Amino acid sequence: MIAHNMALRLHNIKSHISYTLLVFVLLALVGCDGTRYVADGDYLLTSSRVSCENPRINLATMDTYIRQRPNSKWLSSLKVPLGFYSMSGADTTKWVNRTLRKWGQAPVVYDSVLTQRTVEDLTAAVRNEGFLDAKVVPQLTAKGKRMKVNYYIVTGSPYVVRKIDYNIQDAAIDGLLASDEQLLDMHRGQVFSVNQLGRNRNRITEYLTNHGYYQFNKEFITFDVDSSQTNRTVDIRMNIDLYRRNSYQELSPHPLYRVRNVYFEGANTPDFKLRESVLEQNSFIAPGKPYSGGDLQKTYTRFSRLQAVRYTNIHFDENADSLYLDCHIQVSPQKTNSIQFQPEGTNTAGDLGAAVSLIYQNRNLFHGSELLNVTARGAFEAIRGLEGYQSQNYEEWGIETSLAFPRFLFPWMKKSFHRRSSATSEILVSYNRQNRPEFQRRIFTAAWRYKWNNPRKHTQYKVDAIDVNFINMPWISETFKHDYLDSVSNRNAILRYNYEPLMIMKSGVGYTYSDRGKTIRLNFESAGNFLHLLSKPLLFKKNEFGQNMAFGIAYAQYVKGDADYTRLFAWDNRSSLAVHARLGIAYPYGNSSILPFEKRYFAGGSNSVRGWSVRSLGPGGYVGKDGRIDFINQTGDIKLEFSTEFRSQLFWRFQSAIFVDAGNIWTA
C-alpha cells in the first residue's frame, strides 16, 4: 500500500512538471511569434550585440553602452514575458487581457534613433581606449518583421604616447608629486588612453586632498593632447593650475590646511553619554595634523561601526585669519535599550509545538558603545506515539548572554594598533536545558572571540581565542539505551559517544577574502590539546573507556579544517553563473576516537547537495525500530561538495535558478 501511494505521488509530481513545462514551451513559442502587436513597417528587435575582432576591446564593457535591448528572456532563452503579452487580447477592458499584459512585456520595436546614439556612445568609448580612428558600423539584418542589430567595431591601430610634459605652476605641489613617482604612471611608448588620464586625475586629486590641500579639486587638473603627430603618436601635457577661490581673487599657490581643534558634539547629554576616549580612538582627525580626505572617510567608517551611534555628521569651519580648520564631529545616538518578543510555532511530523524568545539589547553598556545582548528562549512540543517512554512532551529553555566591545581587548596592545584595526571583541556565555522523552541534556558554553577586517585588502579575520562547551546527560531512558545505545556495532558507537557527558575546549582561526564576485573562506580549529598537555602534570583521572577527564568530564581532542570557494560570473545583465566548491576534513585523535556530533559533517538540505533532504546523504543511516524513532543522521569526517547554478531574472521580483550539485561525506 505504501509503495502504491509513493508511486501515485511520483506520477502526480511528474504530471505537474510536464504540464508546467508544456505551458512554458507554449509561451516561448508564442513569444517567438511576438510580432502580433508590431505595426506594419516596424520591426521587432530580436537581437542586439557588440562584436569586435580586436582582443584588446572588452566586449562586456562595451555591451553596457547599448541603448535598446530586445525583450527579456527566462533562462536567457525563453521569451515568456513577450508570450504573456502576445496572448492578451486587444480589448483591455477585460481583466484577463489586463492581467496578461501586466505579467508580460510589450514587444520592443526597433528604434533607429537609439541605434545611432548607441553608435556614438560606442565610438567615443573605443576612442577613449586609444583607438582614435575607430568607427562603429551598425549591421542590420531584417527578416519579415524582425530585426537583428550587430554593432561591429573597427578599431584600427592604437595611438601611442610620444612625449609627456608637466606644467605644474605650484612649486610645493610639484615637489610633493615628484616624491611619489607612482602617481604619474604615464610613460613614453604606452598606448594612449583618455580613461587612464581620468584615473590619473582622480588619483592625484585624492593624493593632494590627503596631504592638506582642503580646497583642491580635480578641476585644477587639465590635459592638453596633441594628436597631430605622425605615425599615430600623441604628445601629452598635464597642467595643474594655481589656486583662485573666485574670479575676483588673484592666482596664488594652493593653501595647505591643518586641523586646529576637534569638537565632539551630541556625545554627552543627560540621555546619552559616550566616553571621550572612545570618540578619540575612533577619530582619525586630530589637532595639528594636515587635513586629509582619507582620514575623514576612515572616521565616518569607524563611527558607523559603533552600535551606540545612529549616524555621524562631520564638517569643517575655516578660519578667516589663518590656514587652520576646526572640525565638528556630531553624533546622533541610537536607542540605548530595546526589547524584542519573538513567538513561533512548530510542526514536526505532526507534533505541534510553540516557542518564544525574549531579546534584550543595550548598545552602550559602559558608555563605550559596548553591545550587550541577552536572549531567553523557551520551547514546548507535544510528542505523540512514543511507546515505552514516560513523558510525552519536549521542553527546552535556555539563556544566552553576549557582550561585544568595538575594539581589540588584549593586554599590551599599542594605541596605534587599536587605531589601525577595525576589530570587535566578544564574550559569550550560554546555558541550554533540554528535556525529551528519550533523554535530558544540559549544555553550557563560554567563549572569547575576536573579529576584524581590512577593507583595503577585502579580507576579514576571526579568532576564537577559547571556546568551551560542557555537555551533560543527567538522564537517559532505558528504552532509548536498549534500542540505540547498547550495541557493539560501529554506527551505534557514534550515537553512544554523542549521548555521554563531554567537554570541548577549542581554539580556531578563520579567514575570508571577498572581492568582485570571488569569495574564499578558510577555517581551522583544534580542540583538547591544552588539556592533553595538562593531563600528566595534573594527574587527570580516566573513565572506563580510558579517556582522560577534566573537571570529571571526558574532553574531546581533534583538528578540523574547511576550505570554501565561490565564484560568480556575470552572463549578461539579467543572468549569472555561480560556481561553488567546499572541502572539509576533521580528524579525532588522542583522547577521542570519534568526532563530537556537533563537529561531524552532513550533506543534503537547502544549503548542501539539494537533491537530498537534510542528513539523508552519506555512509549509512540510523533508522529507529518499529517506526517509533527515526534517526536520519548520516554524518562523516570528510566532506566534498561542488555546485554550479545558473541564475536568471524572470519578471518583477521573481528569480529562477537551474543548478547541478554533487558531493558526499565519508568516514575516516
XYZ file of C-alpha atoms in Angstrom:
668
model
C 0.000 0.000 0.000
C 2.838 2.383 0.882
C 4.650 1.596 -2.358
C 1.427 2.205 -4.312
C 0.905 5.612 -2.657
C 4.500 6.628 -3.313
C 4.189 5.605 -6.964
C 0.963 7.595 -7.246
C 2.610 10.677 -5.726
C 5.554 10.398 -8.099
C 3.147 10.110 -11.040
C 1.288 13.240 -9.913
C 4.549 15.164 -9.476
C 5.710 14.157 -12.941
C 2.347 15.196 -14.371
C 2.566 18.649 -12.746
C 6.131 19.099 -14.018
C 5.069 18.054 -17.518
C 2.121 20.489 -17.528
C 4.363 23.318 -16.270
C 6.978 22.668 -18.931
C 4.242 22.491 -21.576
C 2.916 25.916 -20.525
C 6.428 27.416 -20.697
C 7.047 25.869 -24.116
C 3.745 27.238 -25.447
C 4.526 30.675 -24.042
C 8.016 30.534 -25.546
C 6.577 29.604 -28.933
C 4.082 32.442 -28.708
C 6.902 34.768 -27.620
C 8.937 33.763 -30.680
C 5.969 34.934 -32.772
C 5.682 38.179 -30.826
C 5.005 40.333 -33.877
C 1.275 40.322 -33.232
C 1.348 43.851 -31.843
C 4.110 45.152 -34.147
C 2.692 47.585 -36.714
C 3.352 47.276 -40.421
C 6.631 48.923 -41.348
C 8.064 48.368 -37.864
C 10.362 45.599 -36.698
C 10.543 43.508 -33.528
C 14.072 43.801 -32.126
C 15.225 40.204 -31.577
C 18.971 40.641 -31.084
C 21.309 43.462 -30.121
C 25.002 42.782 -29.540
C 28.531 44.151 -29.950
C 31.304 42.420 -31.878
C 34.955 43.225 -32.474
C 37.936 41.280 -33.745
C 40.432 43.164 -31.588
C 41.031 41.176 -28.342
C 42.000 44.375 -26.503
C 38.370 45.533 -26.562
C 36.359 44.308 -23.585
C 33.020 43.374 -25.146
C 31.341 43.012 -21.737
C 32.178 46.659 -21.005
C 31.060 47.818 -24.443
C 27.763 45.964 -24.070
C 26.740 48.439 -21.347
C 26.524 51.240 -23.967
C 23.682 49.568 -25.910
C 20.636 51.825 -25.544
C 17.949 49.449 -26.841
C 17.746 45.769 -25.968
C 15.342 43.045 -27.119
C 12.626 41.573 -24.938
C 13.798 39.824 -21.791
C 14.162 36.063 -21.686
C 13.740 33.492 -18.985
C 16.912 31.446 -18.501
C 18.446 33.532 -21.342
C 16.439 31.619 -23.964
C 12.640 31.684 -23.404
C 10.731 34.886 -24.212
C 7.988 34.080 -21.749
C 7.156 37.736 -20.820
C 6.633 38.551 -24.504
C 4.499 35.417 -24.775
C 2.222 36.611 -21.955
C 1.756 39.962 -23.680
C 1.117 38.382 -27.079
C -1.572 36.103 -25.613
C -3.583 39.111 -24.435
C -6.464 40.417 -26.486
C -6.843 43.919 -27.852
C -9.782 44.677 -25.531
C -8.064 45.977 -22.391
C -11.380 46.366 -20.556
C -11.275 42.626 -19.856
C -9.373 41.686 -16.726
C -7.754 38.677 -18.408
C -6.116 40.876 -21.042
C -5.041 43.447 -18.454
C -3.532 40.709 -16.256
C -1.625 39.115 -19.153
C -0.215 42.496 -20.163
C 0.735 43.259 -16.573
C 2.615 39.963 -16.291
C 4.083 40.296 -19.757
C 6.284 42.692 -21.644
C 5.346 44.733 -24.712
C 7.345 43.980 -27.869
C 10.492 46.066 -28.246
C 10.173 47.854 -31.593
C 13.422 48.705 -33.365
C 14.320 52.403 -33.000
C 16.862 53.840 -35.455
C 17.439 56.904 -33.254
C 18.539 54.752 -30.319
C 20.754 52.764 -32.684
C 22.522 55.961 -33.793
C 23.015 57.069 -30.194
C 24.499 53.653 -29.382
C 26.899 54.032 -32.307
C 28.001 57.446 -30.994
C 28.491 56.169 -27.429
C 30.428 53.103 -28.554
C 32.631 55.176 -30.843
C 33.510 57.557 -28.020
C 34.205 54.656 -25.638
C 36.554 52.899 -28.071
C 38.380 56.109 -28.904
C 38.864 56.758 -25.200
C 40.833 53.500 -25.115
C 43.395 54.938 -27.543
C 41.896 53.938 -30.896
C 41.327 57.461 -32.159
C 40.434 56.327 -35.689
C 37.862 53.785 -34.534
C 34.412 53.594 -36.017
C 31.303 51.537 -35.280
C 29.223 50.042 -38.104
C 25.633 49.030 -37.251
C 24.883 45.828 -39.178
C 21.112 45.451 -39.611
C 19.527 42.127 -40.559
C 15.784 42.262 -41.269
C 13.714 39.126 -41.765
C 9.981 39.525 -42.012
C 9.004 41.804 -39.151
C 12.099 41.030 -37.076
C 15.339 42.921 -36.803
C 18.796 41.933 -35.563
C 21.407 44.609 -34.824
C 25.134 43.941 -34.587
C 27.394 46.854 -33.647
C 30.651 45.963 -35.375
C 33.669 47.842 -34.011
C 36.555 48.634 -36.356
C 39.377 49.805 -34.102
C 42.315 50.415 -36.399
C 45.744 50.849 -34.809
C 46.061 52.440 -31.346
C 47.827 55.754 -30.749
C 50.998 55.697 -28.664
C 52.348 58.346 -26.275
C 55.410 60.068 -27.794
C 56.136 62.728 -25.193
C 54.842 63.791 -21.769
C 55.298 67.261 -20.293
C 54.188 68.626 -16.915
C 53.127 72.192 -16.296
C 52.707 72.409 -12.506
C 52.660 76.070 -11.506
C 52.617 75.414 -7.732
C 56.179 74.606 -6.620
C 55.048 72.885 -3.405
C 52.692 70.564 -5.279
C 55.372 69.959 -7.928
C 57.786 68.768 -5.257
C 55.167 66.667 -3.498
C 54.177 64.838 -6.678
C 57.795 64.327 -7.674
C 58.395 62.476 -4.407
C 55.967 59.719 -5.453
C 56.680 58.559 -8.979
C 53.829 56.030 -8.960
C 51.285 58.863 -9.014
C 52.293 59.835 -12.536
C 52.033 56.406 -14.152
C 52.263 57.710 -17.723
C 55.340 56.975 -19.778
C 56.574 57.142 -23.340
C 55.635 54.219 -25.566
C 52.436 53.255 -23.787
C 49.084 53.137 -25.567
C 47.245 56.419 -25.201
C 44.018 56.232 -23.179
C 41.650 59.005 -22.193
C 40.334 56.751 -19.426
C 43.825 56.469 -17.982
C 44.148 60.252 -17.980
C 40.945 60.388 -15.943
C 42.276 57.807 -13.497
C 45.487 59.827 -13.097
C 43.452 62.946 -12.499
C 41.414 61.298 -9.744
C 44.464 59.681 -8.145
C 46.408 62.971 -7.977
C 43.382 64.802 -6.574
C 42.936 62.163 -3.870
C 46.646 62.295 -3.030
C 46.674 66.076 -2.626
C 43.477 66.219 -0.566
C 45.026 63.592 1.715
C 48.043 65.868 2.266
C 46.392 69.027 3.484
C 45.012 70.608 0.311
C 41.461 71.032 1.595
C 40.323 73.281 -1.287
C 41.872 71.271 -4.102
C 39.621 69.519 -6.626
C 40.117 67.775 -9.950
C 39.028 70.842 -11.946
C 42.505 72.282 -11.317
C 43.987 69.443 -13.404
C 43.719 69.577 -17.198
C 45.385 67.736 -20.076
C 46.459 69.030 -23.461
C 46.623 66.216 -26.030
C 48.206 66.826 -29.423
C 47.310 64.022 -31.852
C 48.588 65.816 -34.963
C 51.865 63.919 -34.868
C 52.816 61.338 -37.471
C 52.850 57.561 -37.026
C 49.805 57.614 -34.746
C 51.544 59.237 -31.759
C 50.340 61.860 -29.287
C 52.017 64.439 -27.100
C 50.518 64.999 -23.638
C 50.914 67.908 -21.279
C 49.418 67.771 -17.794
C 48.551 71.159 -16.259
C 47.918 71.910 -12.590
C 46.719 75.494 -12.277
C 47.278 77.881 -9.403
C 44.576 78.441 -6.791
C 41.825 81.020 -7.126
C 38.704 80.855 -4.960
C 36.649 83.027 -7.326
C 37.036 85.169 -10.410
C 37.825 88.279 -8.315
C 40.751 86.726 -6.475
C 44.294 86.713 -7.781
C 46.105 83.485 -8.590
C 48.174 82.083 -5.716
C 49.727 78.809 -4.521
C 47.217 76.290 -3.197
C 46.655 76.752 0.552
C 47.776 73.944 2.852
C 45.378 73.463 5.786
C 45.869 71.934 9.217
C 43.369 70.929 11.865
C 43.327 73.253 14.857
C 40.523 71.883 17.060
C 38.271 68.821 17.049
C 34.902 69.164 18.746
C 32.663 66.184 19.564
C 29.026 67.172 19.731
C 25.987 65.237 20.916
C 28.013 62.598 22.800
C 27.455 63.961 26.296
C 23.810 64.639 27.073
C 21.608 63.613 30.007
C 20.176 60.727 27.952
C 23.341 59.681 26.113
C 26.977 59.543 27.184
C 29.896 58.241 25.138
C 33.366 58.338 26.676
C 35.784 60.895 25.250
C 38.483 58.213 24.887
C 36.185 56.141 22.650
C 35.459 59.130 20.437
C 39.148 59.996 20.095
C 40.120 56.383 19.426
C 37.671 56.132 16.504
C 38.556 59.532 15.045
C 41.478 59.806 12.617
C 41.167 63.592 12.641
C 43.419 65.085 15.289
C 44.635 68.621 16.173
C 47.882 69.574 14.464
C 47.554 67.108 11.596
C 47.177 68.277 7.989
C 43.695 67.941 6.578
C 43.124 64.548 4.930
C 40.093 63.394 2.946
C 41.159 59.813 3.608
C 41.116 60.397 7.382
C 37.663 61.910 7.004
C 36.320 58.784 5.270
C 38.009 56.451 7.761
C 36.436 58.398 10.618
C 32.991 58.020 9.062
C 33.608 54.285 8.662
C 34.746 53.788 12.247
C 31.855 55.741 13.736
C 29.383 53.768 11.615
C 30.572 50.614 13.431
C 29.647 51.973 16.850
C 26.398 50.380 17.977
C 25.540 53.392 20.111
C 25.694 55.835 17.179
C 22.841 56.164 14.704
C 24.575 58.462 12.222
C 27.521 60.862 12.117
C 27.908 64.293 10.530
C 31.391 65.828 10.138
C 32.060 69.337 8.869
C 34.983 71.779 8.907
C 34.988 75.516 9.608
C 37.686 77.669 8.034
C 39.399 80.409 10.000
C 39.472 83.653 8.080
C 42.825 84.794 9.512
C 44.765 81.518 9.228
C 45.029 78.229 7.328
C 43.509 76.208 10.157
C 40.320 74.185 10.251
C 38.018 73.471 13.162
C 36.447 70.034 12.864
C 32.990 69.333 14.289
C 32.034 65.672 14.702
C 28.362 65.431 15.541
C 26.944 62.050 16.587
C 23.302 61.097 16.829
C 22.587 58.291 19.325
C 20.760 55.039 18.758
C 18.100 53.973 21.202
C 20.179 52.539 24.047
C 17.785 49.856 25.290
C 15.451 47.653 23.279
C 13.351 44.533 23.924
C 12.063 42.127 21.282
C 9.449 39.414 21.683
C 9.522 36.650 19.050
C 6.886 33.895 19.173
C 6.965 30.952 16.755
C 5.064 27.754 16.063
C 6.412 24.368 15.006
C 5.026 21.225 13.407
C 7.448 18.290 13.403
C 5.872 15.290 11.642
C 2.503 16.181 13.135
C 3.826 17.041 16.607
C 2.712 20.591 17.365
C 4.804 22.945 19.419
C 5.466 26.547 20.284
C 8.495 28.608 21.202
C 9.075 32.126 22.399
C 12.209 34.277 22.575
C 12.750 37.421 24.616
C 15.712 39.531 23.480
C 17.152 42.466 25.404
C 19.831 44.763 23.949
C 21.882 47.543 25.478
C 24.032 49.354 22.911
C 26.067 51.480 25.318
C 26.527 49.438 28.467
C 29.723 51.036 29.816
C 29.423 54.282 27.802
C 31.869 52.904 25.234
C 29.378 51.598 22.621
C 29.513 48.079 24.059
C 26.676 45.843 22.860
C 25.020 43.639 25.472
C 22.666 41.019 24.070
C 20.617 38.771 26.364
C 18.343 36.166 24.781
C 15.994 33.940 26.766
C 14.184 31.193 24.876
C 11.618 28.595 25.860
C 10.030 25.858 23.748
C 7.397 23.156 24.168
C 6.326 20.368 21.834
C 3.622 17.757 22.353
C 5.165 14.454 21.211
C 2.858 11.567 20.380
C 3.325 7.903 19.574
C 6.469 7.171 21.598
C 5.699 3.848 23.209
C 7.864 2.795 26.115
C 8.599 6.339 27.301
C 7.217 8.025 30.397
C 6.921 11.616 29.242
C 5.066 12.571 26.083
C 6.342 16.137 25.749
C 9.521 18.002 24.854
C 10.602 21.021 26.897
C 13.522 23.343 26.342
C 14.668 26.585 27.791
C 17.918 28.486 27.627
C 19.615 31.799 28.062
C 22.484 33.346 26.106
C 24.403 36.478 27.026
C 26.985 38.134 24.818
C 28.958 41.335 25.264
C 30.738 42.864 22.248
C 33.373 45.605 22.522
C 34.134 47.756 19.430
C 37.896 47.378 19.877
C 40.634 44.787 20.314
C 40.703 43.853 24.003
C 44.137 42.428 24.645
C 46.864 43.434 27.130
C 49.984 45.292 25.994
C 48.400 46.418 22.731
C 49.703 49.741 21.410
C 47.286 52.579 20.765
C 48.466 52.733 17.165
C 47.308 49.146 16.643
C 43.897 49.907 18.156
C 43.573 52.829 15.751
C 44.586 50.792 12.677
C 42.470 47.751 13.430
C 38.734 47.660 12.893
C 38.145 44.980 15.480
C 35.403 43.595 17.705
C 35.974 41.559 20.863
C 33.163 39.357 22.149
C 32.443 37.424 25.330
C 29.650 34.847 25.203
C 28.060 32.673 27.895
C 25.020 30.444 27.360
C 23.112 27.650 29.068
C 20.607 25.322 27.430
C 18.366 22.749 29.167
C 16.530 20.078 27.138
C 14.070 17.517 28.493
C 12.924 14.925 25.959
C 11.053 11.646 26.439
C 14.267 9.841 25.447
C 16.861 11.843 27.417
C 17.789 15.041 29.236
C 20.645 17.209 28.010
C 22.388 20.231 29.559
C 24.765 22.402 27.525
C 26.945 25.195 28.915
C 29.033 27.374 26.581
C 31.612 30.093 27.219
C 33.684 31.800 24.525
C 36.108 34.673 23.899
C 36.338 35.796 20.268
C 37.922 38.454 18.064
C 36.851 39.735 14.655
C 38.468 42.358 12.454
C 38.684 43.285 8.797
C 40.897 45.055 6.293
C 38.652 46.843 3.751
C 41.580 47.769 1.501
C 42.503 44.099 1.012
C 38.862 42.897 1.129
C 39.679 40.491 3.954
C 38.058 39.509 7.234
C 39.585 37.591 10.128
C 38.109 35.705 13.044
C 39.883 34.211 16.043
C 38.217 32.044 18.671
C 40.746 32.504 21.456
C 38.879 29.986 23.584
C 35.528 28.261 23.210
C 34.417 25.823 25.907
C 31.340 23.574 25.755
C 30.176 21.350 28.613
C 27.616 18.742 27.546
C 25.983 16.755 30.326
C 23.397 13.958 30.037
C 21.883 13.615 33.539
C 19.249 11.063 32.454
C 18.674 8.683 29.521
C 15.614 6.476 29.130
C 16.216 2.737 29.491
C 14.175 2.170 26.321
C 16.394 4.572 24.405
C 19.537 2.881 25.723
C 18.288 -0.568 24.769
C 17.145 0.373 21.286
C 20.008 2.635 20.198
C 22.978 2.834 22.537
C 23.604 -0.663 23.942
C 25.089 -2.104 20.774
C 28.561 -3.156 19.683
C 28.063 -2.003 16.093
C 30.204 0.860 14.830
C 27.272 3.078 13.829
C 25.701 2.907 17.279
C 29.105 3.628 18.787
C 28.875 7.083 17.232
C 25.429 7.573 18.742
C 26.555 6.297 22.116
C 29.545 8.658 22.129
C 27.256 11.632 21.490
C 24.945 10.778 24.384
C 27.677 10.799 27.018
C 28.962 13.754 29.072
C 31.639 15.602 27.108
C 33.733 18.770 27.252
C 35.013 20.542 24.147
C 37.694 23.212 24.627
C 38.720 24.552 21.256
C 40.522 27.424 19.563
C 40.251 28.402 15.928
C 41.035 30.919 13.214
C 39.076 31.986 10.155
C 39.958 33.960 7.020
C 37.631 35.379 4.355
C 38.505 37.147 1.121
C 35.684 38.633 -0.942
C 36.033 40.877 -3.999
C 34.491 41.140 -7.479
C 32.304 38.066 -7.280
C 35.013 35.839 -5.800
C 34.898 34.596 -2.197
C 37.396 32.372 -0.392
C 36.806 31.116 3.162
C 39.333 29.189 5.220
C 38.698 27.911 8.757
C 40.765 25.820 11.113
C 40.101 24.717 14.673
C 41.726 22.437 17.198
C 40.369 21.074 20.485
C 41.705 19.338 23.554
C 45.442 19.935 23.050
C 45.894 22.299 26.003
C 44.044 19.927 28.336
C 46.061 17.000 26.998
C 49.285 18.808 27.921
C 47.980 19.246 31.465
C 46.741 15.647 31.826
C 50.022 14.199 33.067
C 51.271 17.052 35.295
C 47.841 17.397 36.924
C 47.239 13.609 37.027
C 43.865 13.648 35.272
C 41.703 10.634 36.105
C 40.499 8.262 33.394
C 36.984 6.911 32.795
C 36.031 3.318 31.996
C 36.869 3.892 28.311
C 40.425 5.019 29.068
C 39.762 8.708 28.349
C 41.337 11.472 30.418
C 38.804 13.579 32.327
C 38.968 17.275 33.192
C 36.582 18.509 35.885
C 35.124 14.998 35.962
C 34.160 15.000 32.232
C 35.986 13.447 29.272
C 37.251 16.039 26.799
C 37.304 15.871 23.004
C 40.528 16.108 21.014
C 40.505 16.721 17.277
C 41.567 19.007 14.408
C 39.229 20.322 11.727
C 39.790 22.365 8.583
C 37.400 23.785 5.973
C 38.023 25.484 2.620
C 35.226 27.159 0.678
C 35.402 28.796 -2.759
C 32.646 30.698 -4.588
C 32.846 32.490 -7.930
C 30.104 34.486 -9.644
C 30.278 35.055 -13.417
C 28.017 37.673 -15.000
C 26.372 36.049 -18.041
C 24.547 39.197 -19.083
C 22.639 41.973 -17.350
C 19.900 39.520 -16.279
C 21.725 36.212 -15.788
C 24.756 34.908 -13.936
C 26.578 31.667 -13.247
C 27.645 30.752 -9.689
C 30.279 28.077 -9.030
C 30.898 26.731 -5.536
C 33.276 24.143 -4.072
C 33.868 23.053 -0.486
C 36.262 20.668 1.212
C 36.152 19.778 4.900
C 38.337 17.339 6.827
C 38.216 16.534 10.544
C 40.321 14.026 12.457
C 39.869 12.813 16.053
C 42.957 11.653 17.939
C 44.449 11.366 21.413
C 41.577 11.456 23.863
C 38.913 10.893 21.165
C 38.289 8.067 18.735
C 35.104 9.658 17.310
C 34.319 13.270 16.466
C 31.690 15.046 18.581
C 28.309 15.069 16.861
C 28.298 18.886 16.547
C 31.618 18.780 14.644
C 30.771 15.995 12.193
C 29.788 16.749 8.590
C 26.426 16.073 6.984
C 25.105 16.561 3.482
C 21.746 17.375 1.970
C 19.300 20.199 2.529
C 18.844 23.680 1.097
C 22.481 24.696 1.647
C 24.184 21.489 0.581
C 23.546 18.756 -2.016
C 19.976 19.836 -2.731
C 18.802 16.551 -4.268
C 18.654 15.051 -0.774
C 16.935 16.176 2.386
C 18.988 17.199 5.421
C 21.270 14.424 6.752
C 19.927 11.882 4.256
C 23.141 11.558 2.221
C 26.204 9.743 3.450
C 27.788 6.488 4.540
C 24.724 4.928 6.172
C 21.749 5.765 8.356
C 20.372 5.207 11.807
C 16.798 4.011 11.499
C 14.640 3.514 14.535
C 12.796 0.334 15.344
C 9.073 -0.176 14.801
C 8.878 3.317 13.362
C 8.975 4.851 16.834
C 12.105 6.969 16.398
C 13.840 7.713 13.127
C 17.437 8.979 13.317
C 18.326 10.048 9.786
C 21.760 11.049 10.976
C 24.285 10.217 8.295
C 27.456 12.029 9.354
C 31.124 11.796 8.447
C 34.659 13.085 8.939
C 35.260 14.265 5.347
C 33.025 16.375 3.121
C 33.416 17.306 -0.531
C 30.862 19.389 -2.451
C 30.573 21.016 -5.865
C 27.757 23.169 -7.159
C 27.023 25.034 -10.380
C 23.980 27.299 -10.519
C 22.631 29.346 -13.412
C 20.542 32.276 -12.132
C 18.210 34.357 -14.235
C 15.743 37.142 -13.588
C 12.176 36.337 -14.637
C 9.845 39.270 -14.154
C 9.023 41.730 -11.407
C 10.846 40.373 -8.334
C 10.842 36.740 -9.369
C 14.167 34.978 -9.929
C 14.902 31.496 -11.300
C 17.789 29.072 -10.990
C 18.931 25.828 -12.558
C 21.600 24.011 -10.553
C 23.672 20.860 -10.503
C 25.034 19.699 -7.127
C 27.477 16.894 -6.433
C 29.075 15.748 -3.223
C 29.164 13.297 -0.366
C 30.591 12.664 3.084
C 32.888 9.914 4.222
C 34.110 8.448 7.496
C 37.844 8.176 8.083
